Coordinates of C-alpha atoms and ligand atoms in Angstrom, one line a residue:
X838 CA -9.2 26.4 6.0
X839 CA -13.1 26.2 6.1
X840 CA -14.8 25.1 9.3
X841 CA -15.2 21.2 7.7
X842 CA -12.1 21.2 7.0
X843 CA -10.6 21.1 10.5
X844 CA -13.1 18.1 11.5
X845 CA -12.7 15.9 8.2
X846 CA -10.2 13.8 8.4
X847 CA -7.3 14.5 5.7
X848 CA -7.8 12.0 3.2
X849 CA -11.9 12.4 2.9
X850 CA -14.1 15.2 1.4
X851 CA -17.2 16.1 2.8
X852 CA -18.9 13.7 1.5
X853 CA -16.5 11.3 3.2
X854 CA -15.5 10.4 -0.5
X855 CA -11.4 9.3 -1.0
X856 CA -9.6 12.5 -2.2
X857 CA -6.1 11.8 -1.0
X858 CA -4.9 8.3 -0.1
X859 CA -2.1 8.4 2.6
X860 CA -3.2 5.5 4.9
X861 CA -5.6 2.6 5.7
X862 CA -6.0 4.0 9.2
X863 CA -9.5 5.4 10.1
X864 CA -11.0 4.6 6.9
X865 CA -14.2 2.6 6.6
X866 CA -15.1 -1.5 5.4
X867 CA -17.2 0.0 3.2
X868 CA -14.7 2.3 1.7
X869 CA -12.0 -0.8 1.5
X870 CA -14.4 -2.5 0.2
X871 CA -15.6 -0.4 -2.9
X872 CA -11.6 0.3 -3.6
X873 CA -11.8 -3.9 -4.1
X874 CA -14.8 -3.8 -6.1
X875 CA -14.3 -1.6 -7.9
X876 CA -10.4 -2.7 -8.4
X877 CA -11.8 -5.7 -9.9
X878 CA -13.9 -4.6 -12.2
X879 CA -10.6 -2.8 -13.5
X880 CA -8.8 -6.1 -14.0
X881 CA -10.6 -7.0 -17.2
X882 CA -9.4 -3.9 -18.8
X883 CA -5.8 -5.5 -18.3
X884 CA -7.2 -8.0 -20.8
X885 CA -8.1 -6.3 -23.7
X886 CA -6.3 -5.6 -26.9
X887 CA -6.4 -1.7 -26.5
X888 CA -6.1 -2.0 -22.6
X889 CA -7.4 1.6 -22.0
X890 CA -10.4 3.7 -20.5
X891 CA -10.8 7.3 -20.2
X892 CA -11.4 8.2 -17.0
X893 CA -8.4 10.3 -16.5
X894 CA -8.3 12.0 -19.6
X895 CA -6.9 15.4 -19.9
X896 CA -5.5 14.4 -16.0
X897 CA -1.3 14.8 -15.1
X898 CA -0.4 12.6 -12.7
X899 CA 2.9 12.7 -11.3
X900 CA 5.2 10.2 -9.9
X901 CA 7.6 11.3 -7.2
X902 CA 9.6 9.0 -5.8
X903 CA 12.5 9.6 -3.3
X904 CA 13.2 5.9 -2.1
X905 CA 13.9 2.9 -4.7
X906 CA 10.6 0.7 -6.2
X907 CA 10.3 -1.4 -9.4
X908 CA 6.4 -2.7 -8.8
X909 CA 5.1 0.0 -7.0
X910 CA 6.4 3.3 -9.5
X911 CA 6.0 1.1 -12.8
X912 CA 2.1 -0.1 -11.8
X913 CA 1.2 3.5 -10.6
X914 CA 2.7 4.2 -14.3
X915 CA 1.0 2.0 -15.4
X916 CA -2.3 2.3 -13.8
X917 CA -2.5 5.8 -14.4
X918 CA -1.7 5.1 -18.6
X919 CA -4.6 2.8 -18.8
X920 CA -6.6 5.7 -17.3
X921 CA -5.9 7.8 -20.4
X922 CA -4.1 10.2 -17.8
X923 CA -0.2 11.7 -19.1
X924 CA 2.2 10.8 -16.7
X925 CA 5.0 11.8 -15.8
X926 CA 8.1 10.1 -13.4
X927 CA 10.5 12.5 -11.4
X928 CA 13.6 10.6 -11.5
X929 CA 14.8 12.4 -8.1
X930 CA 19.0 11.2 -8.5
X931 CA 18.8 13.6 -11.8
X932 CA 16.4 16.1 -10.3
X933 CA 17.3 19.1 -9.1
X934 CA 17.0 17.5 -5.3
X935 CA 19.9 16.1 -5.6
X936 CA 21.3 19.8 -6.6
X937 CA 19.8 21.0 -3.1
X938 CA 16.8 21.8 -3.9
X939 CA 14.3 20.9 -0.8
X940 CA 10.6 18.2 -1.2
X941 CA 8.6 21.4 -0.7
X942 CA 10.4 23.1 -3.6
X943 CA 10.5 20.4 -6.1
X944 CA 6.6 19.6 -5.4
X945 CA 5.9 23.6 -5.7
X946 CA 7.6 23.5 -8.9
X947 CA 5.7 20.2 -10.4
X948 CA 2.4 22.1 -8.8
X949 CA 2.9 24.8 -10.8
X950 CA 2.6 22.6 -14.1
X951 CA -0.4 21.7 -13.2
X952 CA -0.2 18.4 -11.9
X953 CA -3.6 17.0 -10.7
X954 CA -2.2 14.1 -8.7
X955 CA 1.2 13.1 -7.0
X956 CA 2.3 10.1 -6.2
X957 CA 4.6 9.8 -3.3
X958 CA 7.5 7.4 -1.4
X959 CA 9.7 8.9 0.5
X960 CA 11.8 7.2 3.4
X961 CA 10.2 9.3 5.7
X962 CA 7.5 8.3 8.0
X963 CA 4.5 11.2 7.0
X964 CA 6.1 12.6 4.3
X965 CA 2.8 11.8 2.2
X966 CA 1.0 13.3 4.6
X967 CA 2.8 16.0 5.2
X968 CA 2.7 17.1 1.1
X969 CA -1.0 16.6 1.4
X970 CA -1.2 19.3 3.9
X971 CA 0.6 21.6 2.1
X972 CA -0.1 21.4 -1.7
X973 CA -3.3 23.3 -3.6
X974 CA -6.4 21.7 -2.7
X975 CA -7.4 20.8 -6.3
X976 CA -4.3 18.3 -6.2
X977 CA -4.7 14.7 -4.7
X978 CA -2.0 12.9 -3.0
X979 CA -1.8 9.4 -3.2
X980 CA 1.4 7.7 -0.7
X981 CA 3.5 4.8 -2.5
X982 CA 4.8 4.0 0.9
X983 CA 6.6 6.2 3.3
X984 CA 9.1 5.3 6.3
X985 CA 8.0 1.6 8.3
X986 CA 4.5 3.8 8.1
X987 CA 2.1 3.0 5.6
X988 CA 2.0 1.2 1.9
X989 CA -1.9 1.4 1.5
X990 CA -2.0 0.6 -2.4
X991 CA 0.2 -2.4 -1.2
X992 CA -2.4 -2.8 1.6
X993 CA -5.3 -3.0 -0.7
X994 CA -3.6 -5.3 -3.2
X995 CA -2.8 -7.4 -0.5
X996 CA -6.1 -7.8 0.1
X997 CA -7.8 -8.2 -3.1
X998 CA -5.1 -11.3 -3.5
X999 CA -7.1 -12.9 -0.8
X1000 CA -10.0 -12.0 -1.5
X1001 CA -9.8 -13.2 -5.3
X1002 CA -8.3 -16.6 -3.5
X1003 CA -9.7 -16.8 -0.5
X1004 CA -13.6 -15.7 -1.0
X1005 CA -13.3 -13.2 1.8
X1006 CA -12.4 -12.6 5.4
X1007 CA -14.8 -13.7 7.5
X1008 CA -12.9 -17.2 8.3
X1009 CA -9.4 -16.9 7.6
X1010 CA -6.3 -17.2 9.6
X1011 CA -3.8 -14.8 8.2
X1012 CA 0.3 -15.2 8.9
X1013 CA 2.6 -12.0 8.2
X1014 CA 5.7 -13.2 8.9
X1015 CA 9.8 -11.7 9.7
X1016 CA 10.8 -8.2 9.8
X1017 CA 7.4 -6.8 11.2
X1018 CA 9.5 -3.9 12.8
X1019 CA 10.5 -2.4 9.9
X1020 CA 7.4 -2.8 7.9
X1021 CA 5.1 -0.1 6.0
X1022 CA 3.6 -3.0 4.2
X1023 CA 2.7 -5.3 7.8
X1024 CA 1.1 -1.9 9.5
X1025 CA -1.5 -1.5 6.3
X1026 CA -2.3 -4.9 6.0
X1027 CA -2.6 -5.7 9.4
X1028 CA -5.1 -2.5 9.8
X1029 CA -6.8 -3.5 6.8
X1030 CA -7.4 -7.1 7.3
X1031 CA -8.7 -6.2 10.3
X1032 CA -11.1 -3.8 9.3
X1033 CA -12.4 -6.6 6.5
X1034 CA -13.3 -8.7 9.9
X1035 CA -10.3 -11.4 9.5
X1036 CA -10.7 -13.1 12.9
X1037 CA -7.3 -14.6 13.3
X1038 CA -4.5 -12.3 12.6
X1039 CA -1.2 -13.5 13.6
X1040 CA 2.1 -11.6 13.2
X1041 CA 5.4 -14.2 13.4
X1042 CA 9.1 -13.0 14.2
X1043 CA 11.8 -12.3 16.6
X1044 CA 11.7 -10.1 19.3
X1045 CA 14.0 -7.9 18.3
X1046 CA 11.8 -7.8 14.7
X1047 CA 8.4 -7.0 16.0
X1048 CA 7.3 -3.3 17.5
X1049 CA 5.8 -2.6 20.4
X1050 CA 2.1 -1.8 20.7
X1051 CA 0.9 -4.6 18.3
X1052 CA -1.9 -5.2 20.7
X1053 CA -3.8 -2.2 18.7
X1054 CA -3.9 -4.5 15.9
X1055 CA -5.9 -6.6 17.7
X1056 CA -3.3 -9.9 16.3
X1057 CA -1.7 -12.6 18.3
X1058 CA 2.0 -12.5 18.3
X1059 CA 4.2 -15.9 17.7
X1060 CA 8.1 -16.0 18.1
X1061 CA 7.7 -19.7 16.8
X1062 CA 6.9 -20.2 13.1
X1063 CA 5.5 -23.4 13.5
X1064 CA 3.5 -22.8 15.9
X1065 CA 2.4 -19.6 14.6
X1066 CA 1.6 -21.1 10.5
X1067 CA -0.3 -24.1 11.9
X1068 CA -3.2 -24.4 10.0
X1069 CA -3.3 -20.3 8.4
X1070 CA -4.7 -20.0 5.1
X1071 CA -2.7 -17.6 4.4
X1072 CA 1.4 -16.6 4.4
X1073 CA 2.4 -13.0 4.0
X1074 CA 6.3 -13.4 3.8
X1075 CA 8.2 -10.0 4.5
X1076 CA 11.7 -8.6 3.4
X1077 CA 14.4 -8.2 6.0
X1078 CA 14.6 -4.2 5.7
X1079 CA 18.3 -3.8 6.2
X1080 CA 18.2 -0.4 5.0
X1081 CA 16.0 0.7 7.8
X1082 CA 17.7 -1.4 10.3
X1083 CA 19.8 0.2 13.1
X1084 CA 22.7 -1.8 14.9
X1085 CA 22.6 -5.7 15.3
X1086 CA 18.8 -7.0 15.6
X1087 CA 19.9 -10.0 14.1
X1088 CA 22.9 -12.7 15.1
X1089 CA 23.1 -13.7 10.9
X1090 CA 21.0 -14.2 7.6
X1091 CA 22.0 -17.7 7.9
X1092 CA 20.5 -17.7 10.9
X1093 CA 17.1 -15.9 10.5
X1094 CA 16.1 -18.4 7.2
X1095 CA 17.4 -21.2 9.7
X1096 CA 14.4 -20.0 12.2
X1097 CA 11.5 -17.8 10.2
X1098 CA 12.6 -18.8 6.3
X1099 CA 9.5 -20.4 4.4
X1100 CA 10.9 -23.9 3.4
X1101 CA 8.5 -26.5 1.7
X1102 CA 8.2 -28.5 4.8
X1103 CA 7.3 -25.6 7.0
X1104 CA 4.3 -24.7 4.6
X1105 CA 2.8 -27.9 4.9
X1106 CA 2.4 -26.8 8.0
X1107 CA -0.7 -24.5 7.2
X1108 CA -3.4 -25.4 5.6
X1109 CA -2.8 -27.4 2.0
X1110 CA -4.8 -24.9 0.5
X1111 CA -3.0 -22.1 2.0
X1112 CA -1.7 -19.2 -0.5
X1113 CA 1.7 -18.1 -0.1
X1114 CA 2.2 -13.8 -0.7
X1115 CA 5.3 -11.6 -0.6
X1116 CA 5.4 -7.9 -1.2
X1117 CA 8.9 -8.2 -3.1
X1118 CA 11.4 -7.9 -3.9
X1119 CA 12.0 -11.2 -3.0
X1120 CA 15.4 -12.4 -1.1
X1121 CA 15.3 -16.0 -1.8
X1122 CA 17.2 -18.1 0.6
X1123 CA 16.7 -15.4 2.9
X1124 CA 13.2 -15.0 4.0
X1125 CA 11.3 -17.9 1.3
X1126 CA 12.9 -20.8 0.1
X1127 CA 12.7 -20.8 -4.4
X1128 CA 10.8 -23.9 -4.3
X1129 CA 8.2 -22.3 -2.5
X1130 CA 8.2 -18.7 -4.3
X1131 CA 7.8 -20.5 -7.5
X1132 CA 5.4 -23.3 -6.5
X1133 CA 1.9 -23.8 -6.8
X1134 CA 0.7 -22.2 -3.8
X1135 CA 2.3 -18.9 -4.5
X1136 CA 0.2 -15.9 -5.4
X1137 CA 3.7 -13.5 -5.5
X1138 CA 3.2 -12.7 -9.3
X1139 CA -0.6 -12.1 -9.4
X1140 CA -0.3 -9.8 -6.3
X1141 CA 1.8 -7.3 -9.3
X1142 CA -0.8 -8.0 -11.6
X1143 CA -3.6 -7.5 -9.3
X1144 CA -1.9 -4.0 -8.2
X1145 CA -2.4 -2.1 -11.6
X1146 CA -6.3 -2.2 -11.1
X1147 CA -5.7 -1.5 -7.3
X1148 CA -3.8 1.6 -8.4
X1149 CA -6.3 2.4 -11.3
X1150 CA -9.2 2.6 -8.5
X1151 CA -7.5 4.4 -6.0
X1152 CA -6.1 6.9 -8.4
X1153 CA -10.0 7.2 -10.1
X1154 CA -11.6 7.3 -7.1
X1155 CA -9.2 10.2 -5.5
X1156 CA -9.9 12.2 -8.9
X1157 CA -13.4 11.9 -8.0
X1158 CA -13.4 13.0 -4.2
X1159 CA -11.1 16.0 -5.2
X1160 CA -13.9 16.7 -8.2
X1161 CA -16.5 16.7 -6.1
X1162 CA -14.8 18.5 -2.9
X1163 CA -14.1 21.4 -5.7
X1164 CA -18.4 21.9 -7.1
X1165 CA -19.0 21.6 -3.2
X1166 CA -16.5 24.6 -2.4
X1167 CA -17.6 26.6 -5.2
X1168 CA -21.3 25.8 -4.5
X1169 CA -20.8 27.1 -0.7
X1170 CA -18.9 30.0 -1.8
X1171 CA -21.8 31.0 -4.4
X1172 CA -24.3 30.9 -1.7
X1173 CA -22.3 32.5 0.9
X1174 CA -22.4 35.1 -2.2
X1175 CA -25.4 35.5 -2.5
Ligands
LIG1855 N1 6.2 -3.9 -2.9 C1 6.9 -2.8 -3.2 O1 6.6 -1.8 -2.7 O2 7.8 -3.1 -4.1 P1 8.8 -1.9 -4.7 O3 9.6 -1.4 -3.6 O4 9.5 -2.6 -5.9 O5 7.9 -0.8 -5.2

């Protein structure tokens, strides 16, 4: 470890450039804000005949995931195929984890093909981070969500759905709304829509659904989700996250739709404009009524199509911080040399 390495944080090079990406926290508006820009100029390429550009040519990147996904894994696939990079997907039920083998083994092993970049979810709060600590430094580490921690390529997408709808931040009221508790995908966009300057953030759900310490957030908290969509531009629905659920939070699903469930009536609430978002997978009749996943005001679909140039920027733009972290070690090591 070199002297700048102890005092930049993880996921930046010296040049406080993006060479892992494990987390929205501590990174800067302008930094969110060229991983939009330059996300969108990405989104044409998904509209050409040959839908392809070289930037990661010659590049491995690695999929790794330990928990379920259909958008994130197949647009990371995808994202890193229209990069020109080879990719390939650990399928970890047929791996040889399931023989025994530990993370720390199976990554060691996929190091030593000379990956250039993993891609990580895990159901483990920090796991990301934790493998970014501890592989090569030439390899970056990008996190496809671990634990109720951090989704930061969901994060980002999130954002560039409103900001492709929306305009910007600067005047929005913002709605995330149901199992907040749970949630890697609330913690990133909260964080991140507050570091894009979004005034009004409001988080909506059941006490027994919502952490402690949202104050940090800087969003105002509503148990009532009438009160709490009046007049938002914007509706993040979330998932109920059984699987990460411990003992009984809630009295019935029945009950939950009957009290936080998006229904056509209770979207007229918020403003007619308003865009309607979800994460997915969807549990219709659970959290979001079909009329209104399916209606006019919902951006669900676009928010997949819009996370393939997401992906494409953060995976180019890690490539390029770990690049230029590498001719800035071998230039200090030449001088030190000499
Ligand atoms: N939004 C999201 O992470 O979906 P998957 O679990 O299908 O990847």
């Amino acid at each position: 470890m070199t002297p700048n390495d102890a005092k930049r944080p993880l996921q930046l090079n010296d040049q406080g450039q993006l060479r892992h990406f494990l987390s929205l926290d501590g990174l800067s508006r302008e930094l969110l804000t060229e991983i939009l820009d330059t996300a969108d100029s990405f989104l044409e390429v998904g509209t050409r005949a040959v839908k392809k550009v070289p930037l990661l040519r010659g590049k491995t990147v690695c999929n790794v995931f330990f928990e379920n996904s259909t958008r994130t894994r197949t647009t990371f696939e995808m994202a890193a195929q229209r990069l020109s990079a080879d990719v390939i997907t650990l399928n970890v039920s047929t791996s040889s984890t399931s023989k025994g083998e530990t993370l720390f083994d199976t990554l060691r092993n996929l190091e030593a093909m000379a990956a250039d970049m993993f891609v990580i979810r895990h159901a483990d709060s920090g796991a990301a981070h934790f493998i970014a600590e501890h592989v090569c430094p030439d390899v970056a580490v990008i996190n496809g969500g671990d634990g109720r921690h951090a989704h930061p390529t969901q994060g980002m997408l999130d954002m560039l759905t409103i900001r492709r709808h929306k305009g910007g931040f600067e005047n929005l009221s913002v709605a995330i709304v149901g199992d907040i508790l749970h949630s890697r995908v609330a913690r990133s966009d909260m964080l991140a829509l507050r570091t894009l300057g979004c005034p009004d953030i409001r988080v909506i759900g059941p006490k027994t659904l919502l952490p402690t310490g949202l104050e940090q957030y800087g969003v105002r908290v509503f148990h009532d989700l009438a009160e709490g969509l009046r007049d938002v531009d914007v509706v993040i629905m979330l998932r109920l996250q059984r699987e990460r659920m411990q003992g009984g939070l809630l009295p019935s699903q029945g009950e939950f739709y009957r009290l936080y469930g998006l229904s056509t009536a209770r979207l007229a609430l918020a403003r007619p404009d308003a865009i309607v978002m979800h994460p997915g997978p969807i549990n219709r009749g659970v959290e979001i009524e079909s009329a209104v996943a399916d209606g006019a005001q919902s951006v669900i679909l676009n928010q997949v199509t819009y996370g393939i140039a997401v992906r494409m920027a953060v995976l180019s733009m890690a490539m390029s911080g770990q690049t230029a972290q590498r001719q800035l070690t071998s230039e200090s090591a030449s001088e030190e040399e000499i």
